CSV table of C-alpha atoms in Angstrom, one decimal:
chain,number,residue,atom,x,y,z
A,101,MET,CA,-55.8,-31.4,49.4
A,102,LYS,CA,-58.6,-33.9,49.6
A,103,VAL,CA,-58.6,-37.1,47.5
A,104,GLU,CA,-61.8,-39.0,47.0
A,105,ASN,CA,-61.5,-42.5,48.4
A,106,PRO,CA,-62.1,-45.3,45.9
A,107,PRO,CA,-65.0,-47.7,46.3
A,108,GLU,CA,-64.4,-50.3,49.0
A,109,GLU,CA,-64.4,-53.2,46.6
A,110,ASN,CA,-61.6,-51.6,44.6
A,111,LEU,CA,-59.4,-50.6,47.6
A,112,THR,CA,-56.0,-52.3,47.7
A,113,ARG,CA,-53.8,-51.7,50.7
A,114,TRP,CA,-50.2,-52.1,49.6
A,115,MET,CA,-47.8,-53.9,51.9
A,116,ASP,CA,-44.7,-53.2,49.9
A,117,PHE,CA,-43.5,-50.5,47.5
A,118,VAL,CA,-41.4,-50.3,44.4
A,119,LEU,CA,-38.5,-47.7,44.4
A,120,LEU,CA,-38.2,-46.6,40.8
A,121,ASP,CA,-34.9,-44.7,41.4
A,122,PHE,CA,-33.4,-44.6,37.9
A,123,ALA,CA,-35.5,-47.2,36.2
A,124,ASP,CA,-36.3,-44.7,33.4
A,125,ALA,CA,-32.7,-45.1,32.2
A,126,PRO,CA,-32.2,-48.8,31.7
A,127,ARG,CA,-29.1,-48.5,29.7
A,128,LEU,CA,-27.3,-46.6,32.4
A,129,GLN,CA,-27.9,-49.0,35.3
A,130,TRP,CA,-24.4,-50.5,35.4
A,131,PHE,CA,-22.8,-47.1,34.9
A,132,LEU,CA,-24.9,-45.7,37.7
A,133,PHE,CA,-24.1,-48.7,39.9
A,134,ILE,CA,-20.3,-48.2,39.5
A,135,LEU,CA,-20.6,-44.4,39.9
A,136,PHE,CA,-22.6,-44.5,43.1
A,137,LEU,CA,-20.4,-47.4,44.5
A,138,VAL,CA,-17.3,-45.3,43.9
A,139,ILE,CA,-19.0,-42.3,45.5
A,140,TYR,CA,-20.1,-44.4,48.5
A,141,ILE,CA,-16.5,-45.7,49.0
A,142,ILE,CA,-15.1,-42.2,48.8
A,143,ILE,CA,-17.7,-40.9,51.4
A,144,LEU,CA,-16.8,-43.8,53.8
A,145,LEU,CA,-13.1,-43.3,53.4
A,146,GLY,CA,-13.1,-39.5,53.6
A,147,ASN,CA,-15.5,-39.0,56.5
A,148,GLY,CA,-14.1,-42.0,58.3
A,149,THR,CA,-10.6,-40.5,58.0
A,150,ILE,CA,-11.7,-37.2,59.4
A,151,PHE,CA,-13.6,-38.9,62.3
A,152,LEU,CA,-10.5,-41.0,63.1
A,153,LEU,CA,-8.1,-38.0,63.0
A,154,THR,CA,-10.3,-36.0,65.4
A,155,LYS,CA,-10.1,-39.0,67.8
A,156,VAL,CA,-6.4,-39.8,67.7
A,157,ASP,CA,-4.6,-36.5,67.0
A,158,PRO,CA,-4.0,-34.4,70.2
A,159,ASN,CA,-4.0,-31.2,68.2
A,160,LEU,CA,-7.6,-31.9,67.0
A,161,GLN,CA,-9.1,-32.1,70.5
A,162,THR,CA,-10.6,-28.6,70.4
A,163,PRO,CA,-14.4,-27.9,70.2
A,164,MET,CA,-14.3,-27.2,66.5
A,165,TYR,CA,-12.9,-30.6,65.7
A,166,ILE,CA,-15.1,-32.4,68.2
A,167,PHE,CA,-18.1,-31.0,66.2
A,168,LEU,CA,-16.3,-31.8,62.9
A,169,GLY,CA,-15.6,-35.4,63.9
A,170,ASN,CA,-19.3,-35.9,64.9
A,171,PHE,CA,-20.4,-34.3,61.7
A,172,SER,CA,-18.3,-36.7,59.6
A,173,PHE,CA,-19.6,-39.7,61.6
A,174,LEU,CA,-23.2,-38.3,61.0
A,175,GLU,CA,-22.5,-38.0,57.2
A,176,THR,CA,-21.4,-41.6,57.1
A,177,CYS,CA,-24.6,-42.8,58.8
A,178,TYR,CA,-26.8,-40.5,56.7
A,179,VAL,CA,-25.5,-41.7,53.4
A,180,SER,CA,-25.6,-45.4,54.6
A,181,ALA,CA,-29.4,-45.0,55.2
A,182,THR,CA,-30.0,-44.6,51.4
A,183,LEU,CA,-27.1,-45.5,49.2
A,184,PRO,CA,-26.7,-49.3,50.0
A,185,ARG,CA,-30.3,-50.0,49.1
A,186,MET,CA,-30.0,-48.0,45.9
A,187,LEU,CA,-26.9,-49.9,45.0
A,188,ALA,CA,-28.7,-53.2,45.7
A,189,ASN,CA,-31.6,-52.1,43.5
A,190,LEU,CA,-29.2,-51.2,40.6
A,191,TRP,CA,-27.4,-54.5,41.0
A,192,THR,CA,-30.4,-56.9,41.2
A,193,GLN,CA,-33.0,-54.8,39.4
A,194,ARG,CA,-35.4,-55.8,42.3
A,195,ARG,CA,-36.8,-52.6,43.5
A,196,THR,CA,-39.4,-53.8,46.0
A,197,ILE,CA,-39.2,-52.6,49.6
A,198,SER,CA,-41.6,-53.7,52.4
A,199,LEU,CA,-43.8,-51.1,54.1
A,200,VAL,CA,-41.9,-51.6,57.4
A,201,ALA,CA,-38.5,-51.3,55.7
A,202,CYS,CA,-39.7,-48.2,53.9
A,203,ALA,CA,-40.9,-46.6,57.2
A,204,ALA,CA,-37.6,-47.5,58.9
A,205,GLN,CA,-35.6,-45.9,56.1
A,206,MET,CA,-37.7,-42.7,56.2
A,207,CYS,CA,-37.5,-42.5,60.0
A,208,CYS,CA,-33.7,-42.9,59.9
A,209,VAL,CA,-33.3,-40.3,57.1
A,210,LEU,CA,-35.5,-37.8,58.9
A,211,ILE,CA,-33.7,-38.2,62.3
A,212,LEU,CA,-30.3,-38.0,60.8
A,213,GLY,CA,-31.4,-35.0,58.7
A,214,ALA,CA,-32.7,-33.2,61.8
A,215,THR,CA,-29.4,-34.0,63.6
A,216,GLU,CA,-27.4,-32.5,60.7
A,217,CYS,CA,-29.5,-29.3,60.8
A,218,PHE,CA,-28.9,-28.9,64.6
A,219,LEU,CA,-25.2,-29.8,64.3
A,220,LEU,CA,-24.5,-27.3,61.6
A,221,ALA,CA,-26.2,-24.7,63.8
A,222,VAL,CA,-24.0,-25.7,66.7
A,223,MET,CA,-20.9,-25.5,64.5
A,224,ALA,CA,-21.9,-21.9,63.5
A,225,TYR,CA,-22.4,-21.0,67.2
A,226,ASP,CA,-18.9,-22.4,67.9
A,227,ARG,CA,-17.4,-20.1,65.2
A,228,TYR,CA,-19.4,-17.2,66.5
A,229,MET,CA,-18.0,-17.7,70.0
A,230,ALA,CA,-14.4,-18.1,68.7
A,231,ILE,CA,-14.4,-15.0,66.6
A,232,CYS,CA,-16.8,-12.6,68.3
A,233,ASN,CA,-16.1,-13.6,72.0
A,234,PRO,CA,-12.6,-15.0,72.0
A,235,LEU,CA,-11.9,-14.2,75.6
A,236,HIS,CA,-15.0,-16.1,76.8
A,237,TYR,CA,-14.6,-18.9,74.3
A,238,PRO,CA,-12.5,-21.3,76.6
A,239,LEU,CA,-14.9,-20.6,79.5
A,240,VAL,CA,-18.1,-21.3,77.5
A,241,MET,CA,-17.0,-24.0,75.1
A,242,THR,CA,-15.8,-26.5,77.6
A,243,TYR,CA,-15.6,-30.2,76.7
A,244,LYS,CA,-18.7,-31.0,78.8
A,245,PHE,CA,-20.8,-28.3,77.1
A,246,CYS,CA,-19.6,-29.5,73.7
A,247,VAL,CA,-20.7,-33.1,74.5
A,248,GLN,CA,-24.1,-31.7,75.7
A,249,LEU,CA,-24.5,-29.8,72.4
A,250,VAL,CA,-23.6,-32.8,70.3
A,251,ALA,CA,-25.9,-35.1,72.4
A,252,GLY,CA,-28.8,-32.6,72.1
A,253,SER,CA,-28.3,-32.4,68.3
A,254,TRP,CA,-28.5,-36.2,68.0
A,255,VAL,CA,-31.6,-36.8,70.2
A,256,SER,CA,-33.7,-33.7,69.7
A,257,GLY,CA,-35.4,-34.9,66.5
A,258,ILE,CA,-36.0,-38.5,67.5
A,259,PRO,CA,-39.5,-38.3,69.1
A,260,VAL,CA,-40.8,-35.8,66.5
A,261,GLN,CA,-39.6,-37.7,63.5
A,262,ILE,CA,-40.7,-41.1,64.8
A,263,GLY,CA,-44.2,-39.5,65.3
A,264,GLN,CA,-44.2,-38.0,61.9
A,265,THR,CA,-43.2,-41.3,60.3
A,266,TYR,CA,-45.9,-43.2,62.2
A,267,GLN,CA,-48.5,-40.6,61.1
A,268,ILE,CA,-47.5,-40.9,57.4
A,269,PHE,CA,-47.5,-44.7,57.3
A,270,SER,CA,-50.8,-44.8,59.2
A,271,LEU,CA,-52.4,-43.5,55.9
A,272,PRO,CA,-53.9,-46.0,53.4
A,273,PHE,CA,-51.8,-46.4,50.3
A,274,CYS,CA,-54.2,-47.6,47.6
A,275,SER,CA,-53.6,-45.7,44.4
A,276,SER,CA,-50.2,-47.0,43.5
A,277,ASN,CA,-47.1,-48.6,45.1
A,278,ARG,CA,-44.5,-47.1,42.7
A,279,ILE,CA,-42.3,-44.5,44.4
A,280,ASN,CA,-40.6,-42.1,42.0
A,281,HIS,CA,-37.5,-41.8,44.1
A,282,PHE,CA,-34.4,-43.6,45.2
A,283,PHE,CA,-35.4,-43.8,48.8
A,284,CYS,CA,-38.5,-43.5,51.0
A,285,ASP,CA,-38.9,-39.7,51.3
A,286,ILE,CA,-41.9,-37.8,52.5
A,287,PRO,CA,-43.1,-36.1,49.3
A,288,PRO,CA,-43.2,-39.2,47.0
A,289,ILE,CA,-44.8,-41.3,49.8
A,290,LEU,CA,-47.5,-38.7,50.5
A,291,SER,CA,-48.3,-38.6,46.8
A,292,LEU,CA,-49.4,-42.2,47.0
A,293,ALA,CA,-51.7,-41.9,50.0
A,294,CYS,CA,-55.5,-42.0,49.7
A,295,GLY,CA,-57.9,-39.8,51.7
A,296,ASP,CA,-57.4,-36.4,53.2
A,297,ILE,CA,-53.7,-35.7,53.7
A,298,LEU,CA,-54.0,-32.0,54.5
A,299,VAL,CA,-53.1,-32.6,58.2
A,300,ASN,CA,-50.0,-34.6,57.1
A,301,GLN,CA,-48.9,-31.9,54.7
A,302,MET,CA,-49.3,-29.3,57.4
A,303,MET,CA,-47.2,-31.4,59.8
A,304,VAL,CA,-44.5,-31.7,57.2
A,305,TYR,CA,-44.3,-27.9,56.8
A,306,ILE,CA,-44.4,-27.3,60.6
A,307,VAL,CA,-41.6,-29.9,61.2
A,308,ALA,CA,-39.6,-28.5,58.3
A,309,VAL,CA,-39.8,-25.0,59.7
A,310,LEU,CA,-38.8,-26.2,63.2
A,311,PHE,CA,-36.0,-28.5,62.2
A,312,VAL,CA,-34.7,-26.8,59.0
A,313,MET,CA,-35.7,-23.1,59.0
A,314,VAL,CA,-35.0,-22.3,62.6
A,315,PRO,CA,-31.4,-23.8,62.6
A,316,PHE,CA,-30.8,-22.1,59.2
A,317,LEU,CA,-31.9,-18.7,60.6
A,318,LEU,CA,-29.7,-19.2,63.7
A,319,ILE,CA,-26.8,-19.9,61.3
A,320,LEU,CA,-27.6,-16.7,59.4
A,321,VAL,CA,-27.7,-14.6,62.6
A,322,SER,CA,-24.4,-16.2,63.8
A,323,TYR,CA,-22.6,-15.5,60.4
A,324,GLY,CA,-24.1,-12.0,60.3
A,325,LYS,CA,-22.4,-11.2,63.6
A,326,ILE,CA,-19.2,-13.1,62.5
A,327,ILE,CA,-18.9,-11.1,59.2
A,328,SER,CA,-19.5,-7.8,61.1
A,329,THR,CA,-16.8,-8.7,63.5
A,330,ILE,CA,-14.3,-9.8,60.8
A,331,LEU,CA,-14.8,-6.6,58.8
A,332,LYS,CA,-13.8,-4.6,61.9
A,333,LEU,CA,-10.4,-6.4,62.2
A,334,PRO,CA,-7.5,-4.0,61.5
A,335,SER,CA,-5.3,-6.6,59.9
A,336,ALA,CA,-6.0,-8.0,56.4
A,337,THR,CA,-4.2,-11.2,57.4
A,338,GLY,CA,-6.5,-11.6,60.4
A,339,ARG,CA,-9.6,-11.0,58.2
A,340,ALA,CA,-8.4,-13.6,55.7
A,341,LYS,CA,-7.7,-16.2,58.4
A,342,ALA,CA,-11.1,-15.6,60.0
A,343,PHE,CA,-12.9,-15.9,56.7
A,344,SER,CA,-10.9,-19.1,55.9
A,345,THR,CA,-12.1,-20.8,59.1
A,346,CYS,CA,-15.8,-20.1,58.3
A,347,SER,CA,-15.9,-20.5,54.5
A,348,SER,CA,-15.7,-24.3,54.6
A,349,HIS,CA,-18.7,-24.5,57.0
A,350,LEU,CA,-20.7,-22.0,54.9
A,351,VAL,CA,-20.2,-24.1,51.7
A,352,VAL,CA,-21.7,-27.2,53.5
A,353,VAL,CA,-24.6,-25.1,54.9
A,354,VAL,CA,-25.5,-23.7,51.5
A,355,LEU,CA,-25.4,-27.2,49.9
A,356,PHE,CA,-27.4,-28.9,52.6
A,357,PHE,CA,-30.0,-26.3,53.6
A,358,GLY,CA,-30.5,-24.9,50.1
A,359,SER,CA,-31.5,-28.3,48.6
A,360,GLY,CA,-33.5,-29.3,51.8
A,361,ILE,CA,-35.5,-26.1,52.0
A,362,ILE,CA,-36.5,-26.2,48.3
A,363,THR,CA,-37.5,-29.9,48.6
A,364,TYR,CA,-39.7,-29.7,51.7
A,365,LEU,CA,-41.0,-26.1,51.6
A,366,ARG,CA,-41.8,-25.4,48.0
A,367,PRO,CA,-45.3,-26.1,46.7
A,368,LYS,CA,-45.8,-29.5,45.2
A,369,THR,CA,-47.0,-30.2,41.7
A,370,LYS,CA,-47.6,-33.4,39.7
A,371,ASP,CA,-44.3,-33.0,37.9
A,372,SER,CA,-42.2,-32.2,41.0
A,373,GLY,CA,-41.1,-35.9,41.6
A,374,GLY,CA,-38.1,-35.7,39.2
A,375,THR,CA,-37.0,-32.4,40.7
A,376,ASP,CA,-37.3,-33.7,44.2
A,377,LYS,CA,-35.1,-36.7,43.2
A,378,VAL,CA,-32.4,-34.5,41.9
A,379,LEU,CA,-32.5,-32.1,44.8
A,380,SER,CA,-32.3,-35.1,47.2
A,381,LEU,CA,-29.0,-36.1,45.7
A,382,PHE,CA,-27.5,-32.8,47.0
A,383,TYR,CA,-28.4,-33.2,50.7
A,384,THR,CA,-28.1,-37.0,50.9
A,385,ILE,CA,-25.0,-37.7,48.7
A,386,LEU,CA,-23.2,-34.6,47.5
A,387,THR,CA,-22.9,-33.0,51.0
A,388,PRO,CA,-21.4,-36.1,52.5
A,389,LEU,CA,-19.1,-36.5,49.5
A,390,PHE,CA,-17.8,-32.9,49.6
A,391,ASN,CA,-17.6,-32.6,53.4
A,392,PRO,CA,-14.1,-34.3,53.7
A,393,LEU,CA,-12.8,-32.4,50.6
A,394,ILE,CA,-14.0,-29.0,51.8
A,395,TYR,CA,-12.7,-29.4,55.3
A,396,SER,CA,-9.4,-31.2,54.6
A,397,LEU,CA,-8.2,-29.2,51.5
A,398,ARG,CA,-8.8,-25.8,53.4
A,399,ASN,CA,-7.6,-26.9,56.8
A,400,LYS,CA,-3.9,-27.0,57.6
A,401,ASP,CA,-4.5,-28.8,61.0
A,402,VAL,CA,-6.4,-31.6,59.3
A,403,ILE,CA,-3.7,-32.0,56.6
A,404,MET,CA,-0.9,-32.1,59.2
A,405,ALA,CA,-2.8,-34.6,61.3
A,406,LEU,CA,-3.3,-36.8,58.1
A,407,ARG,CA,0.4,-36.6,57.3
A,408,LYS,CA,1.4,-37.7,60.8
A,409,LEU,CA,-1.1,-40.6,60.6
A,410,LEU,CA,0.2,-41.7,57.2
A,411,CYS,CA,3.8,-41.5,58.4
A,412,LYS,CA,3.0,-43.7,61.4
């Protein structure tokens, strides 16, 4: 997609942007502020509680809960990269954000998003080993190996996402500085850029395939083998228990990857800004919100650990 550059005398290089978020609904500003504030508090309390339980309860020191604790901490970081600024914008009605702050926010969201993709794939691998290779599970999923998997998930996306953010913000932004979104995401930022953005668009697709589609396919392969193994179990009780341990993770995978894949890999149109905004709510806010509910309501170990903590 090649955009003709404006004449040099009319060229304006913006040094700040305006996040429109929900400016098209002025009567709902206070309602939205209270709604998202309550959601943010629930996310912090819910994910913070799961993270705390996995650290203090001896029964939750297994690989599955090591990954779950890290995932809850990640969700807290992920939502904190976007929601506080959106709340500030709704409170003050000042929606400007500097170019540097916008780039920093995008970089954080991309790095944390890549980490979530890898961590969900690691959690699927953990379930695969536990169900399909139970005898080798203690030998393979040692504490050291779990820490290495978690560390790899956190750091793998950092250099690529920093490079992608630098590449995007090296473009001239001269057509407008109004971002039709509630945070600095790639699609709305690229729509404001001048000049030839074909290379940038290709990089977005390549990175999305590497950091979204590849982990998603690994998860599908893991669950294909898991389901095949479960169906071969002779006991109906055993099948139900095995499905129960995987269903929570599958719900989170569908929510996060489904909205992320549609947002970054579907063809863009002039009217896709509103759709991207709605889809972004799923992977930036709803997944962190539902994560504690999904894992705590369906997990007896977490409920028992919470009861012990409350009793103390």
